[in-house]
PDB file of C-alpha atoms and ligand atoms in Angstrom:
ATOM      1  CA  MET A   1      12.030  -2.669 -17.771  1.00  0.00           C
ATOM      2  CA  SER A   2      12.247  -6.074 -19.369  1.00  0.00           C
ATOM      3  CA  ASN A   3      11.440  -8.026 -16.222  1.00  0.00           C
ATOM      4  CA  VAL A   4       7.968  -6.517 -15.769  1.00  0.00           C
ATOM      5  CA  MET A   5       5.300  -9.124 -16.465  1.00  0.00           C
ATOM      6  CA  CYS A   6       1.703  -8.115 -17.034  1.00  0.00           C
ATOM      7  CA  TYR A   7      -1.870  -9.254 -17.235  1.00  0.00           C
ATOM      8  CA  PHE A   8      -3.553  -7.115 -19.872  1.00  0.00           C
ATOM      9  CA  GLU A   9      -6.913  -7.456 -21.622  1.00  0.00           C
ATOM     10  CA  GLY A  10      -7.253 -11.032 -20.417  1.00  0.00           C
ATOM     11  CA  LYS A  11      -3.760 -12.243 -21.404  1.00  0.00           C
ATOM     12  CA  TYR A  12      -0.404 -12.757 -19.688  1.00  0.00           C
ATOM     13  CA  VAL A  13       2.075 -10.600 -21.631  1.00  0.00           C
ATOM     14  CA  PRO A  14       5.437  -8.830 -21.287  1.00  0.00           C
ATOM     15  CA  LEU A  15       5.291  -5.069 -20.597  1.00  0.00           C
ATOM     16  CA  ALA A  16       6.048  -4.184 -24.240  1.00  0.00           C
ATOM     17  CA  GLU A  17       2.750  -5.773 -25.283  1.00  0.00           C
ATOM     18  CA  ALA A  18       0.604  -4.023 -22.673  1.00  0.00           C
ATOM     19  CA  LYS A  19      -0.248  -0.699 -24.319  1.00  0.00           C
ATOM     20  CA  ILE A  20      -3.142   1.733 -23.938  1.00  0.00           C
ATOM     21  CA  SER A  21      -4.242   4.629 -26.135  1.00  0.00           C
ATOM     22  CA  ILE A  22      -3.400   8.220 -25.177  1.00  0.00           C
ATOM     23  CA  MET A  23      -7.167   8.861 -25.487  1.00  0.00           C
ATOM     24  CA  THR A  24      -7.830   6.545 -22.516  1.00  0.00           C
ATOM     25  CA  HIS A  25     -10.171   8.199 -19.999  1.00  0.00           C
ATOM     26  CA  ALA A  26      -8.044   7.069 -17.008  1.00  0.00           C
ATOM     27  CA  PHE A  27      -4.912   8.601 -18.562  1.00  0.00           C
ATOM     28  CA  ASN A  28      -6.675  11.928 -19.129  1.00  0.00           C
ATOM     29  CA  TYR A  29      -8.686  12.186 -15.914  1.00  0.00           C
ATOM     30  CA  GLY A  30      -7.044   9.862 -13.371  1.00  0.00           C
ATOM     31  CA  THR A  31     -10.131   7.627 -13.329  1.00  0.00           C
ATOM     32  CA  ALA A  32      -8.542   4.412 -12.161  1.00  0.00           C
ATOM     33  CA  CYS A  33      -8.190   2.526  -8.891  1.00  0.00           C
ATOM     34  CA  PHE A  34      -5.145   0.502  -8.027  1.00  0.00           C
ATOM     35  CA  GLU A  35      -3.488  -1.672  -5.415  1.00  0.00           C
ATOM     36  CA  GLY A  36       0.086  -2.287  -4.378  1.00  0.00           C
ATOM     37  CA  ILE A  37       0.863  -5.813  -3.196  1.00  0.00           C
ATOM     38  CA  ARG A  38       4.192  -7.232  -2.131  1.00  0.00           C
ATOM     39  CA  GLY A  39       5.537 -10.711  -2.685  1.00  0.00           C
ATOM     40  CA  TYR A  40       8.342 -11.903  -0.394  1.00  0.00           C
ATOM     41  CA  TRP A  41      10.852 -14.566  -1.405  1.00  0.00           C
ATOM     42  CA  ASN A  42      11.579 -17.173   1.280  1.00  0.00           C
ATOM     43  CA  GLU A  43      14.953 -18.656   0.360  1.00  0.00           C
ATOM     44  CA  GLU A  44      14.744 -21.530   2.827  1.00  0.00           C
ATOM     45  CA  LYS A  45      11.377 -22.734   1.555  1.00  0.00           C
ATOM     46  CA  GLN A  46      12.131 -21.732  -2.057  1.00  0.00           C
ATOM     47  CA  GLU A  47       8.734 -20.075  -2.036  1.00  0.00           C
ATOM     48  CA  LEU A  48       7.324 -16.681  -2.956  1.00  0.00           C
ATOM     49  CA  TYR A  49       4.553 -15.478  -0.638  1.00  0.00           C
ATOM     50  CA  LEU A  50       2.043 -12.830  -1.690  1.00  0.00           C
ATOM     51  CA  PHE A  51       1.149 -10.912   1.438  1.00  0.00           C
ATOM     52  CA  ARG A  52      -2.554 -10.442   2.253  1.00  0.00           C
ATOM     53  CA  LEU A  53      -3.496 -10.816  -1.409  1.00  0.00           C
ATOM     54  CA  ARG A  54      -7.192 -11.331  -0.682  1.00  0.00           C
ATOM     55  CA  GLU A  55      -7.444  -8.168   1.459  1.00  0.00           C
ATOM     56  CA  HIS A  56      -5.893  -6.117  -1.346  1.00  0.00           C
ATOM     57  CA  TYR A  57      -8.512  -7.323  -3.826  1.00  0.00           C
ATOM     58  CA  GLU A  58     -11.270  -6.762  -1.279  1.00  0.00           C
ATOM     59  CA  ARG A  59     -10.084  -3.172  -0.936  1.00  0.00           C
ATOM     60  CA  LEU A  60      -9.821  -2.771  -4.722  1.00  0.00           C
ATOM     61  CA  SER A  61     -13.372  -4.015  -4.985  1.00  0.00           C
ATOM     62  CA  ASN A  62     -14.491  -1.346  -2.480  1.00  0.00           C
ATOM     63  CA  SER A  63     -12.409   1.314  -4.246  1.00  0.00           C
ATOM     64  CA  VAL A  64     -14.141   0.731  -7.596  1.00  0.00           C
ATOM     65  CA  ARG A  65     -17.516   0.382  -5.887  1.00  0.00           C
ATOM     66  CA  ILE A  66     -17.102   3.920  -4.604  1.00  0.00           C
ATOM     67  CA  LEU A  67     -16.513   5.051  -8.211  1.00  0.00           C
ATOM     68  CA  GLY A  68     -19.634   3.123  -9.223  1.00  0.00           C
ATOM     69  CA  PHE A  69     -18.296   0.131 -11.099  1.00  0.00           C
ATOM     70  CA  LYS A  70     -17.304  -3.484 -10.500  1.00  0.00           C
ATOM     71  CA  LEU A  71     -14.192  -5.572 -10.899  1.00  0.00           C
ATOM     72  CA  PRO A  72     -14.184  -7.990 -13.864  1.00  0.00           C
ATOM     73  CA  GLY A  73     -14.225 -11.059 -11.597  1.00  0.00           C
ATOM     74  CA  THR A  74     -14.599 -12.226  -8.021  1.00  0.00           C
ATOM     75  CA  VAL A  75     -11.893 -11.605  -5.433  1.00  0.00           C
ATOM     76  CA  ASP A  76     -10.986 -15.318  -5.641  1.00  0.00           C
ATOM     77  CA  GLU A  77     -10.684 -15.196  -9.437  1.00  0.00           C
ATOM     78  CA  LEU A  78      -8.466 -12.110  -9.337  1.00  0.00           C
ATOM     79  CA  CYS A  79      -6.263 -13.695  -6.646  1.00  0.00           C
ATOM     80  CA  GLU A  80      -5.852 -16.725  -8.914  1.00  0.00           C
ATOM     81  CA  ILE A  81      -5.028 -14.600 -11.989  1.00  0.00           C
ATOM     82  CA  THR A  82      -2.427 -12.711  -9.935  1.00  0.00           C
ATOM     83  CA  THR A  83      -0.827 -15.856  -8.545  1.00  0.00           C
ATOM     84  CA  GLU A  84      -0.723 -17.333 -12.056  1.00  0.00           C
ATOM     85  CA  LEU A  85       0.921 -14.183 -13.458  1.00  0.00           C
ATOM     86  CA  VAL A  86       3.671 -14.283 -10.862  1.00  0.00           C
ATOM     87  CA  ARG A  87       4.108 -18.040 -11.274  1.00  0.00           C
ATOM     88  CA  ARG A  88       4.550 -17.623 -15.034  1.00  0.00           C
ATOM     89  CA  ALA A  89       7.092 -14.838 -14.477  1.00  0.00           C
ATOM     90  CA  GLY A  90       9.052 -17.180 -12.211  1.00  0.00           C
ATOM     91  CA  PHE A  91      10.311 -14.507  -9.808  1.00  0.00           C
ATOM     92  CA  LYS A  92      12.650 -15.743  -7.084  1.00  0.00           C
ATOM     93  CA  GLU A  93      13.070 -12.439  -5.272  1.00  0.00           C
ATOM     94  CA  ASN A  94      10.937  -9.818  -3.539  1.00  0.00           C
ATOM     95  CA  ILE A  95       8.375  -8.345  -5.891  1.00  0.00           C
ATOM     96  CA  TYR A  96       5.700  -5.680  -6.192  1.00  0.00           C
ATOM     97  CA  ILE A  97       2.354  -6.255  -7.888  1.00  0.00           C
ATOM     98  CA  ARG A  98       0.165  -3.423  -9.161  1.00  0.00           C
ATOM     99  CA  PRO A  99      -3.391  -4.315 -10.221  1.00  0.00           C
ATOM    100  CA  THR A 100      -5.300  -1.412 -11.790  1.00  0.00           C
ATOM    101  CA  ALA A 101      -8.975  -1.155 -12.689  1.00  0.00           C
ATOM    102  CA  TYR A 102      -9.438   1.770 -15.058  1.00  0.00           C
ATOM    103  CA  ILE A 103     -11.867   3.555 -17.329  1.00  0.00           C
ATOM    104  CA  ALA A 104     -10.699   2.480 -20.748  1.00  0.00           C
ATOM    105  CA  SER A 105     -13.163   4.403 -22.959  1.00  0.00           C
ATOM    106  CA  GLU A 106     -11.483   6.696 -25.472  1.00  0.00           C
ATOM    107  CA  VAL A 107     -13.817   9.651 -25.061  1.00  0.00           C
ATOM    108  CA  ILE A 108     -13.710  13.289 -24.047  1.00  0.00           C
ATOM    109  CA  GLY A 109     -15.988  13.903 -21.055  1.00  0.00           C
ATOM    110  CA  VAL A 110     -15.548  14.019 -17.308  1.00  0.00           C
ATOM    111  CA  ARG A 111     -17.880  11.487 -15.698  1.00  0.00           C
ATOM    112  CA  LEU A 112     -17.847   8.039 -14.123  1.00  0.00           C
ATOM    113  CA  HIS A 113     -20.900   6.364 -15.663  1.00  0.00           C
ATOM    114  CA  ASP A 114     -21.675   4.731 -19.028  1.00  0.00           C
ATOM    115  CA  LEU A 115     -18.041   3.990 -19.788  1.00  0.00           C
ATOM    116  CA  LYS A 116     -15.944   0.904 -20.483  1.00  0.00           C
ATOM    117  CA  TYR A 117     -13.793  -0.506 -17.693  1.00  0.00           C
ATOM    118  CA  GLU A 118     -10.639  -2.580 -18.022  1.00  0.00           C
ATOM    119  CA  PHE A 119      -8.340  -4.344 -15.609  1.00  0.00           C
ATOM    120  CA  CYS A 120      -4.593  -4.976 -15.753  1.00  0.00           C
ATOM    121  CA  ILE A 121      -1.751  -6.075 -13.478  1.00  0.00           C
ATOM    122  CA  THR A 122       1.979  -5.421 -13.530  1.00  0.00           C
ATOM    123  CA  SER A 123       4.491  -7.401 -11.488  1.00  0.00           C
ATOM    124  CA  GLN A 124       8.188  -6.739 -11.048  1.00  0.00           C
ATOM    125  CA  PRO A 125      11.161  -7.223  -8.723  1.00  0.00           C
ATOM    126  CA  PHE A 126      11.148  -4.526  -6.051  1.00  0.00           C
ATOM    127  CA  GLY A 127      13.255  -3.409  -3.111  1.00  0.00           C
ATOM    128  CA  ALA A 128      12.675  -0.750  -0.452  1.00  0.00           C
ATOM    129  CA  TYR A 129      10.221   2.091  -1.122  1.00  0.00           C
ATOM    130  CA  VAL A 130      11.493   4.283   1.715  1.00  0.00           C
ATOM    131  CA  SER A 131      14.300   3.714   4.192  1.00  0.00           C
ATOM    132  CA  THR A 132      13.437   1.508   7.154  1.00  0.00           C
ATOM    133  CA  ASP A 133      16.527   2.746   9.034  1.00  0.00           C
ATOM    134  CA  GLY A 134      14.999   5.959  10.379  1.00  0.00           C
ATOM    135  CA  LEU A 135      13.024   8.543   8.397  1.00  0.00           C
ATOM    136  CA  LYS A 136      13.273  12.307   8.779  1.00  0.00           C
ATOM    137  CA  VAL A 137       9.836  13.674   8.029  1.00  0.00           C
ATOM    138  CA  GLY A 138       8.275  17.102   7.683  1.00  0.00           C
ATOM    139  CA  VAL A 139       4.680  18.223   8.137  1.00  0.00           C
ATOM    140  CA  SER A 140       3.393  19.088   4.682  1.00  0.00           C
ATOM    141  CA  SER A 141       1.845  22.396   3.713  1.00  0.00           C
ATOM    142  CA  TRP A 142      -0.383  20.320   1.404  1.00  0.00           C
ATOM    143  CA  LYS A 143      -3.539  19.153   3.178  1.00  0.00           C
ATOM    144  CA  ARG A 144      -4.922  15.645   2.757  1.00  0.00           C
ATOM    145  CA  ILE A 145      -7.868  15.385   0.347  1.00  0.00           C
ATOM    146  CA  ASP A 146     -11.218  15.157   2.109  1.00  0.00           C
ATOM    147  CA  ASP A 147     -13.776  12.357   1.766  1.00  0.00           C
ATOM    148  CA  ASN A 148     -16.113  14.732  -0.057  1.00  0.00           C
ATOM    149  CA  MET A 149     -13.403  15.835  -2.491  1.00  0.00           C
ATOM    150  CA  ILE A 150     -11.680  12.635  -3.561  1.00  0.00           C
ATOM    151  CA  PRO A 151     -12.342   9.860  -1.020  1.00  0.00           C
ATOM    152  CA  ALA A 152      -9.034   8.684   0.467  1.00  0.00           C
ATOM    153  CA  ARG A 153     -10.481   5.271   1.371  1.00  0.00           C
ATOM    154  CA  SER A 154     -10.722   4.560  -2.346  1.00  0.00           C
ATOM    155  CA  LYS A 155      -7.264   4.107  -3.845  1.00  0.00           C
ATOM    156  CA  ILE A 156      -7.973   6.391  -6.808  1.00  0.00           C
ATOM    157  CA  ALA A 157      -5.097   7.066  -9.209  1.00  0.00           C
ATOM    158  CA  GLY A 158      -5.892  10.790  -9.634  1.00  0.00           C
ATOM    159  CA  ALA A 159      -5.825  11.301  -5.868  1.00  0.00           C
ATOM    160  CA  TYR A 160      -2.121  10.513  -5.855  1.00  0.00           C
ATOM    161  CA  VAL A 161      -1.349  13.985  -7.221  1.00  0.00           C
ATOM    162  CA  ASN A 162      -2.180  15.115  -3.660  1.00  0.00           C
ATOM    163  CA  SER A 163       0.401  12.652  -2.297  1.00  0.00           C
ATOM    164  CA  ALA A 164       2.917  13.631  -4.986  1.00  0.00           C
ATOM    165  CA  PHE A 165       2.711  17.341  -4.042  1.00  0.00           C
ATOM    166  CA  ALA A 166       3.434  16.430  -0.411  1.00  0.00           C
ATOM    167  CA  LYS A 167       6.244  13.994  -1.202  1.00  0.00           C
ATOM    168  CA  THR A 168       8.046  16.359  -3.576  1.00  0.00           C
ATOM    169  CA  GLU A 169       7.739  19.257  -1.148  1.00  0.00           C
ATOM    170  CA  ALA A 170       9.192  17.055   1.605  1.00  0.00           C
ATOM    171  CA  LEU A 171      12.121  15.839  -0.513  1.00  0.00           C
ATOM    172  CA  LEU A 172      12.932  19.326  -1.848  1.00  0.00           C
ATOM    173  CA  ASN A 173      12.951  20.586   1.749  1.00  0.00           C
ATOM    174  CA  GLY A 174      15.482  17.928   2.715  1.00  0.00           C
ATOM    175  CA  PHE A 175      13.109  15.456   4.404  1.00  0.00           C
ATOM    176  CA  ASP A 176      12.604  11.794   3.498  1.00  0.00           C
ATOM    177  CA  GLU A 177       8.819  11.780   3.712  1.00  0.00           C
ATOM    178  CA  ALA A 178       5.803  13.983   4.433  1.00  0.00           C
ATOM    179  CA  ILE A 179       3.184  13.869   7.155  1.00  0.00           C
ATOM    180  CA  MET A 180      -0.107  15.174   5.836  1.00  0.00           C
ATOM    181  CA  LEU A 181      -2.714  16.881   7.992  1.00  0.00           C
ATOM    182  CA  THR A 182      -6.456  16.976   7.376  1.00  0.00           C
ATOM    183  CA  SER A 183      -8.005  20.356   6.522  1.00  0.00           C
ATOM    184  CA  ASP A 184      -8.887  20.505  10.259  1.00  0.00           C
ATOM    185  CA  GLY A 185      -5.172  20.314  11.071  1.00  0.00           C
ATOM    186  CA  HIS A 186      -5.141  16.780  12.497  1.00  0.00           C
ATOM    187  CA  VAL A 187      -2.590  14.130  11.596  1.00  0.00           C
ATOM    188  CA  SER A 188      -3.833  12.006   8.702  1.00  0.00           C
ATOM    189  CA  GLU A 189      -1.022   9.949   7.163  1.00  0.00           C
ATOM    190  CA  GLY A 190       2.188   9.952   5.129  1.00  0.00           C
ATOM    191  CA  SER A 191       2.204  10.400   1.348  1.00  0.00           C
ATOM    192  CA  ALA A 192       1.706   6.649   0.924  1.00  0.00           C
ATOM    193  CA  GLU A 193       1.864   5.319   4.484  1.00  0.00           C
ATOM    194  CA  ASN A 194      -0.362   5.101   7.521  1.00  0.00           C
ATOM    195  CA  PHE A 195       0.712   6.688  10.786  1.00  0.00           C
ATOM    196  CA  PHE A 196       1.275   5.241  14.270  1.00  0.00           C
ATOM    197  CA  MET A 197       2.524   7.028  17.354  1.00  0.00           C
ATOM    198  CA  TYR A 198       3.751   5.386  20.538  1.00  0.00           C
ATOM    199  CA  LEU A 199       3.156   7.751  23.450  1.00  0.00           C
ATOM    200  CA  GLY A 200       3.184   6.991  27.171  1.00  0.00           C
ATOM    201  CA  GLY A 201       3.021   3.224  26.545  1.00  0.00           C
ATOM    202  CA  LYS A 202       0.022   3.576  24.230  1.00  0.00           C
ATOM    203  CA  LEU A 203      -0.160   2.935  20.498  1.00  0.00           C
ATOM    204  CA  ILE A 204      -2.278   5.533  18.753  1.00  0.00           C
ATOM    205  CA  THR A 205      -3.392   5.854  15.134  1.00  0.00           C
ATOM    206  CA  PRO A 206      -5.847   8.196  13.398  1.00  0.00           C
ATOM    207  CA  PRO A 207      -9.331   6.689  12.926  1.00  0.00           C
ATOM    208  CA  VAL A 208     -10.544   5.707   9.434  1.00  0.00           C
ATOM    209  CA  SER A 209     -12.593   8.920   9.278  1.00  0.00           C
ATOM    210  CA  GLU A 210      -9.423  11.084   9.185  1.00  0.00           C
ATOM    211  CA  ASN A 211      -9.126  10.828   5.385  1.00  0.00           C
ATOM    212  CA  ILE A 212      -6.680   7.945   5.480  1.00  0.00           C
ATOM    213  CA  LEU A 213      -6.393   5.043   3.116  1.00  0.00           C
ATOM    214  CA  VAL A 214      -7.483   2.192   5.377  1.00  0.00           C
ATOM    215  CA  GLY A 215      -4.203   0.350   5.171  1.00  0.00           C
ATOM    216  CA  ILE A 216      -3.678  -3.370   5.192  1.00  0.00           C
ATOM    217  CA  THR A 217      -0.298  -2.912   6.888  1.00  0.00           C
ATOM    218  CA  ARG A 218      -2.119  -0.725   9.435  1.00  0.00           C
ATOM    219  CA  ASN A 219      -4.358  -3.684  10.187  1.00  0.00           C
ATOM    220  CA  THR A 220      -1.334  -6.012  10.314  1.00  0.00           C
ATOM    221  CA  ILE A 221       0.374  -3.739  12.848  1.00  0.00           C
ATOM    222  CA  ILE A 222      -2.756  -3.429  14.988  1.00  0.00           C
ATOM    223  CA  THR A 223      -2.980  -7.246  14.997  1.00  0.00           C
ATOM    224  CA  LEU A 224       0.714  -7.881  15.716  1.00  0.00           C
ATOM    225  CA  ALA A 225       0.901  -5.215  18.434  1.00  0.00           C
ATOM    226  CA  GLY A 226      -2.191  -6.663  20.125  1.00  0.00           C
ATOM    227  CA  GLU A 227      -1.471 -10.382  19.716  1.00  0.00           C
ATOM    228  CA  GLU A 228       2.301 -10.495  19.998  1.00  0.00           C
ATOM    229  CA  MET A 229       3.148  -7.484  22.162  1.00  0.00           C
ATOM    230  CA  GLY A 230      -0.008  -7.113  24.254  1.00  0.00           C
ATOM    231  CA  ILE A 231      -0.425  -3.501  23.097  1.00  0.00           C
ATOM    232  CA  GLU A 232      -3.928  -2.313  22.240  1.00  0.00           C
ATOM    233  CA  THR A 233      -4.195   0.340  19.536  1.00  0.00           C
ATOM    234  CA  ILE A 234      -6.216   3.447  20.280  1.00  0.00           C
ATOM    235  CA  ASN A 235      -7.954   5.016  17.265  1.00  0.00           C
ATOM    236  CA  ARG A 236      -8.254   8.719  17.966  1.00  0.00           C
ATOM    237  CA  VAL A 237      -7.753  12.129  16.435  1.00  0.00           C
ATOM    238  CA  ILE A 238      -4.125  13.268  16.744  1.00  0.00           C
ATOM    239  CA  ASP A 239      -2.986  16.885  17.009  1.00  0.00           C
ATOM    240  CA  ARG A 240       0.049  18.171  15.122  1.00  0.00           C
ATOM    241  CA  THR A 241       1.923  19.040  18.304  1.00  0.00           C
ATOM    242  CA  GLU A 242       1.632  15.458  19.531  1.00  0.00           C
ATOM    243  CA  LEU A 243       4.142  14.670  16.777  1.00  0.00           C
ATOM    244  CA  TYR A 244       6.669  16.703  18.765  1.00  0.00           C
ATOM    245  CA  ILE A 245       6.174  14.817  22.037  1.00  0.00           C
ATOM    246  CA  ALA A 246       5.717  11.232  20.768  1.00  0.00           C
ATOM    247  CA  ASP A 247       8.085   8.611  22.177  1.00  0.00           C
ATOM    248  CA  GLU A 248       8.112   6.771  18.821  1.00  0.00           C
ATOM    249  CA  ILE A 249       6.531   7.208  15.402  1.00  0.00           C
ATOM    250  CA  VAL A 250       6.162   4.568  12.708  1.00  0.00           C
ATOM    251  CA  LEU A 251       4.938   4.964   9.142  1.00  0.00           C
ATOM    252  CA  CYS A 252       3.706   1.804   7.496  1.00  0.00           C
ATOM    253  CA  GLY A 253       2.447   0.516   4.188  1.00  0.00           C
ATOM    254  CA  THR A 254       2.881  -2.271   1.690  1.00  0.00           C
ATOM    255  CA  GLY A 255       5.642  -0.269  -0.012  1.00  0.00           C
ATOM    256  CA  ALA A 256       7.082   1.388   3.091  1.00  0.00           C
ATOM    257  CA  GLN A 257       6.774  -1.747   5.293  1.00  0.00           C
ATOM    258  CA  VAL A 258       7.545  -0.713   8.895  1.00  0.00           C
ATOM    259  CA  ALA A 259       9.436   2.574   8.658  1.00  0.00           C
ATOM    260  CA  PRO A 260      10.371   4.219  11.982  1.00  0.00           C
ATOM    261  CA  VAL A 261      10.518   8.022  12.043  1.00  0.00           C
ATOM    262  CA  ILE A 262      13.461   9.588  13.895  1.00  0.00           C
ATOM    263  CA  SER A 263      12.608  13.267  13.438  1.00  0.00           C
ATOM    264  CA  VAL A 264       9.633  15.478  12.622  1.00  0.00           C
ATOM    265  CA  ASP A 265      10.262  19.034  11.386  1.00  0.00           C
ATOM    266  CA  ARG A 266      13.905  18.555  12.474  1.00  0.00           C
ATOM    267  CA  ARG A 267      12.870  17.807  16.065  1.00  0.00           C
ATOM    268  CA  PRO A 268      14.047  14.379  17.294  1.00  0.00           C
ATOM    269  CA  VAL A 269      11.366  11.793  17.997  1.00  0.00           C
ATOM    270  CA  GLY A 270      12.142  10.359  21.450  1.00  0.00           C
ATOM    271  CA  ASP A 271      15.932  10.304  21.662  1.00  0.00           C
ATOM    272  CA  GLY A 272      16.277  10.517  17.875  1.00  0.00           C
ATOM    273  CA  ALA A 273      17.004   6.822  17.274  1.00  0.00           C
ATOM    274  CA  ILE A 274      14.776   3.866  16.367  1.00  0.00           C
ATOM    275  CA  GLY A 275      12.890   2.910  19.533  1.00  0.00           C
ATOM    276  CA  ALA A 276      12.338  -0.499  21.130  1.00  0.00           C
ATOM    277  CA  PHE A 277       8.706  -0.745  20.039  1.00  0.00           C
ATOM    278  CA  ALA A 278       9.521  -0.079  16.363  1.00  0.00           C
ATOM    279  CA  GLN A 279      12.464  -2.483  16.452  1.00  0.00           C
ATOM    280  CA  ARG A 280      10.346  -5.339  17.778  1.00  0.00           C
ATOM    281  CA  LEU A 281       7.585  -4.549  15.294  1.00  0.00           C
ATOM    282  CA  GLN A 282      10.011  -4.589  12.356  1.00  0.00           C
ATOM    283  CA  GLN A 283      11.304  -7.979  13.479  1.00  0.00           C
ATOM    284  CA  LEU A 284       7.814  -9.447  13.788  1.00  0.00           C
ATOM    285  CA  TYR A 285       6.694  -7.970  10.472  1.00  0.00           C
ATOM    286  CA  ASP A 286       9.743  -9.316   8.589  1.00  0.00           C
ATOM    287  CA  GLU A 287       9.054 -12.844   9.841  1.00  0.00           C
ATOM    288  CA  VAL A 288       5.337 -12.715   9.167  1.00  0.00           C
ATOM    289  CA  VAL A 289       5.525 -11.420   5.563  1.00  0.00           C
ATOM    290  CA  ARG A 290       8.090 -14.071   4.611  1.00  0.00           C
ATOM    291  CA  GLY A 291       5.865 -16.888   5.868  1.00  0.00           C
ATOM    292  CA  LYS A 292       8.194 -17.651   8.786  1.00  0.00           C
ATOM    293  CA  ASN A 293       5.555 -17.353  11.485  1.00  0.00           C
ATOM    294  CA  PRO A 294       3.099 -20.298  11.268  1.00  0.00           C
ATOM    295  CA  LYS A 295       0.431 -18.357  13.173  1.00  0.00           C
ATOM    296  CA  TYR A 296       0.061 -15.901  10.299  1.00  0.00           C
ATOM    297  CA  LEU A 297       0.642 -18.222   7.349  1.00  0.00           C
ATOM    298  CA  SER A 298      -2.955 -17.713   6.230  1.00  0.00           C
ATOM    299  CA  TRP A 299      -1.909 -14.154   5.257  1.00  0.00           C
ATOM    300  CA  CYS A 300       0.706 -15.533   2.856  1.00  0.00           C
ATOM    301  CA  THR A 301      -0.327 -16.967  -0.522  1.00  0.00           C
ATOM    302  CA  PRO A 302       2.343 -19.372  -1.803  1.00  0.00           C
ATOM    303  CA  VAL A 303       2.963 -18.917  -5.532  1.00  0.00           C
ATOM    304  CA  TYR A 304       4.808 -22.087  -6.463  1.00  0.00           C
ATOM    305  CA  GLN A 305       3.523 -24.693  -4.033  1.00  0.00           C
ATOM    306  CA  THR A 306       0.469 -25.443  -6.151  1.00  0.00           C
ATOM    307  CA  SER A 307       2.368 -26.061  -9.403  1.00  0.00           C
ATOM    308  CA  GLY A 308       5.530 -27.479  -7.865  1.00  0.00           C
ATOM    309  CA  ALA A 309       7.639 -25.888 -10.597  1.00  0.00           C
ATOM    310  CA  VAL A 310       8.806 -22.426 -11.514  1.00  0.00           C
ATOM    311  CA  ALA A 311       7.369 -21.903 -14.985  1.00  0.00           C
ATOM    312  CA  GLN A 312       8.537 -19.355 -17.543  1.00  0.00           C
ATOM    313  CA  VAL A 313       6.309 -17.356 -19.872  1.00  0.00           C
TER     314      VAL A 313
HETATM  315  N1  LIG B   1      -1.918   5.525   2.649  1.00  0.00           N
HETATM  316  C1  LIG B   1      -1.722   5.738   1.335  1.00  0.00           C
HETATM  317  C2  LIG B   1      -2.098   7.044   0.752  1.00  0.00           C
HETATM  318  C3  LIG B   1      -1.164   4.732   0.546  1.00  0.00           C
HETATM  319  O1  LIG B   1      -0.955   4.927  -0.759  1.00  0.00           O
HETATM  320  C4  LIG B   1      -0.796   3.499   1.141  1.00  0.00           C
HETATM  321  C5  LIG B   1      -0.155   2.417   0.311  1.00  0.00           C
HETATM  322  N2  LIG B   1      -1.093   1.603  -0.302  1.00  0.00           N
HETATM  323  C6  LIG B   1      -1.044   3.329   2.506  1.00  0.00           C
HETATM  324  C7  LIG B   1      -1.598   4.364   3.229  1.00  0.00           C
HETATM  325  C8  LIG B   1      -0.746   2.036   3.183  1.00  0.00           C
HETATM  326  O2  LIG B   1      -1.691   1.073   2.792  1.00  0.00           O
HETATM  327  P1  LIG B   1      -1.318  -0.466   2.733  1.00  0.00           P
HETATM  328  O3  LIG B   1      -0.754  -0.820   4.041  1.00  0.00           O
HETATM  329  O4  LIG B   1      -2.625  -1.148   2.484  1.00  0.00           O
HETATM  330  O5  LIG B   1      -0.365  -0.658   1.628  1.00  0.00           O
END
């Protein structure tokens, strides 16, 4: 992938120059934390906006704190490095940014302490992660990892094997995406998306203690539903069978964006089409992420405004 630009060991480099050893601890044991950030191109303003950049680095900072280490700079410094990377790459389209903080030591030994940490970023053009035209989902037989196993609130690389089991099972069974339950049998989230259900005029999402990744898009939706649609979000435990009686279901995430669900376990959600709530939410979200809604411009970091020019590496 020639158009992937990276930040690696303190330098801005093309992907071919960003290499790690096969002895790397993170490669062997999954001991890394990462983020996924989207940048949206606004054609009219000729500007690329990085959506909620700061919040992603705040979460990364918490993720690594749970593992017992620190990021190599402040949130502000890492935001600046990221903006500079994208500016140098000169992207004029929608992109995806993946910062990773990882254990770089080349040693045999499962542990988290007394090891060397590194930080890198990749950035690349990126389209849809899942369809936003109506997902058919299935409840996974794979349970969501518990806080005392691998904490879901920390975006730990190794934990994504749990998500991968669920996603592959769903796809091989003819679904588009999985819904994962906690070991107690309550709704947790998708393989890489948070969950919202619209039922009887109420918006409901699992609380942060249901082994979810505390999503930034989740927070965006709670804010937009409250501020722009006058709908308060209820955080409560959700039973599996509520999936079968929901009026609408939406999965959301940086990658997934706002992805309405039209069936669960082959049972139609509502009347089996994208509902009015999801439609309005998609519209709002699309405007906000592209910097088209002045009220939420503080969520959008402009890449080129500061330099005035699109530079090339
Ligand atoms: N849950 C999981 C497991 C995820 O990987 C993601 C994607 N980061 C999300 C939820 C959604 O989080 P966010 O909205 O912050 O991208």
